[in-house]
């Protein structure tokens, strides 16, 4: 999970990345700037490069990458947000029904 604490800084960083991209055609640059100003998810997309994140991970060959995001009201007190709520804090295959879940 990622929390954006300053939309302006995120947008500015993405706009700078777009401006610095010497290979981006002008028409695409214009569209990218508008998208980044409109939506934090678009701004983030211009800053996070999946191939840079995973390209050097041993045993991983990244062929194609895509992602999506959505705004969400995070509340740390809501149980649904507690991703480590298992007794031993581990997740794995459920021995009874063979499905993945909490142990």
Tab-separated table of N, CA, C and O in Angstrom, residues 5 13 17 25-26 36 41-42 47-48 51 53 60-61 65 79 82-83 87 93 96 98 101-102:
chain	number	residue	atom	x	y	z
A	5	UNK	N	0.991	11.640	0.307
A	5	UNK	CA	0.726	12.661	1.324
A	5	UNK	C	0.718	14.071	0.761
A	5	UNK	O	0.227	14.985	1.407
A	13	UNK	N	6.739	15.875	-9.538
A	13	UNK	CA	7.758	14.870	-9.848
A	13	UNK	C	7.438	14.161	-11.163
A	13	UNK	O	8.326	13.921	-11.988
A	17	UNK	N	9.550	14.164	-14.696
A	17	UNK	CA	9.940	12.934	-15.393
A	17	UNK	C	9.528	13.003	-16.853
A	17	UNK	O	10.277	12.625	-17.742
A	25	UNK	N	7.461	11.489	-27.697
A	25	UNK	CA	7.000	12.415	-28.741
A	25	UNK	C	6.183	13.554	-28.126
A	25	UNK	O	5.524	13.383	-27.093
A	26	UNK	N	6.215	14.714	-28.765
A	26	UNK	CA	5.529	15.899	-28.242
A	26	UNK	C	4.034	15.668	-28.029
A	26	UNK	O	3.469	16.117	-27.034
A	36	UNK	N	-1.487	13.479	-15.938
A	36	UNK	CA	-0.808	13.575	-14.643
A	36	UNK	C	-1.434	14.663	-13.774
A	36	UNK	O	-1.574	14.496	-12.562
A	41	UNK	N	-3.080	8.640	-9.831
A	41	UNK	CA	-2.679	7.314	-10.315
A	41	UNK	C	-1.858	7.440	-11.590
A	41	UNK	O	-0.877	6.713	-11.783
A	42	UNK	N	-2.217	8.355	-12.453
A	42	UNK	CA	-1.440	8.589	-13.672
A	42	UNK	C	-0.067	9.151	-13.326
A	42	UNK	O	0.936	8.771	-13.921
A	47	UNK	N	6.070	7.566	-12.596
A	47	UNK	CA	7.210	7.510	-11.678
A	47	UNK	C	7.647	6.090	-11.337
A	47	UNK	O	8.792	5.864	-10.962
A	48	UNK	N	6.754	5.133	-11.439
A	48	UNK	CA	7.059	3.754	-11.073
A	48	UNK	C	7.218	2.936	-12.356
A	48	UNK	O	6.287	2.806	-13.137
A	51	UNK	N	9.743	-2.529	-14.834
A	51	UNK	CA	10.966	-3.192	-15.268
A	51	UNK	C	12.145	-2.811	-14.390
A	51	UNK	O	13.021	-3.627	-14.126
A	53	UNK	N	11.850	-2.022	-11.188
A	53	UNK	CA	11.601	-2.637	-9.884
A	53	UNK	C	11.931	-4.126	-9.878
A	53	UNK	O	12.453	-4.648	-8.894
A	60	UNK	N	13.391	-13.989	-12.160
A	60	UNK	CA	12.233	-13.290	-12.699
A	60	UNK	C	12.560	-12.762	-14.082
A	60	UNK	O	13.564	-12.086	-14.278
A	61	UNK	N	11.727	-13.115	-15.043
A	61	UNK	CA	11.840	-12.542	-16.379
A	61	UNK	C	10.533	-11.808	-16.650
A	61	UNK	O	9.495	-12.424	-16.864
A	65	UNK	N	4.153	-5.845	-18.155
A	65	UNK	CA	3.728	-5.356	-16.846
A	65	UNK	C	2.620	-4.335	-17.026
A	65	UNK	O	2.633	-3.535	-17.956
A	79	UNK	N	-10.391	-3.744	10.630
A	79	UNK	CA	-9.774	-5.064	10.598
A	79	UNK	C	-9.423	-5.519	9.181
A	79	UNK	O	-8.442	-6.217	8.968
A	82	UNK	N	-5.818	-5.100	8.096
A	82	UNK	CA	-4.779	-5.809	8.821
A	82	UNK	C	-4.347	-7.029	8.016
A	82	UNK	O	-4.972	-8.081	8.071
A	83	UNK	N	-3.268	-6.889	7.241
A	83	UNK	CA	-2.822	-7.966	6.371
A	83	UNK	C	-2.065	-9.050	7.119
A	83	UNK	O	-1.833	-10.120	6.592
A	87	UNK	N	-2.563	-16.040	13.293
A	87	UNK	CA	-2.026	-16.305	14.625
A	87	UNK	C	-0.516	-16.249	14.651
A	87	UNK	O	0.085	-15.679	15.544
A	93	UNK	N	-0.571	-22.536	2.359
A	93	UNK	CA	-1.624	-23.407	1.894
A	93	UNK	C	-2.382	-23.987	3.078
A	93	UNK	O	-1.803	-24.495	4.033
A	96	UNK	N	-6.411	-28.214	5.159
A	96	UNK	CA	-7.687	-28.910	5.049
A	96	UNK	C	-8.246	-28.908	3.651
A	96	UNK	O	-8.689	-29.909	3.140
A	98	UNK	N	-6.670	-27.238	0.790
A	98	UNK	CA	-5.701	-27.024	-0.268
A	98	UNK	C	-5.697	-25.632	-0.856
A	98	UNK	O	-5.029	-25.384	-1.843
A	101	UNK	N	-4.419	-19.281	2.079
A	101	UNK	CA	-5.061	-18.391	3.045
A	101	UNK	C	-4.273	-18.372	4.336
A	101	UNK	O	-3.127	-18.785	4.383
A	102	UNK	N	-4.907	-17.939	5.380
A	102	UNK	CA	-4.235	-17.876	6.684
A	102	UNK	C	-4.010	-19.262	7.230
A	102	UNK	O	-4.773	-20.183	6.982
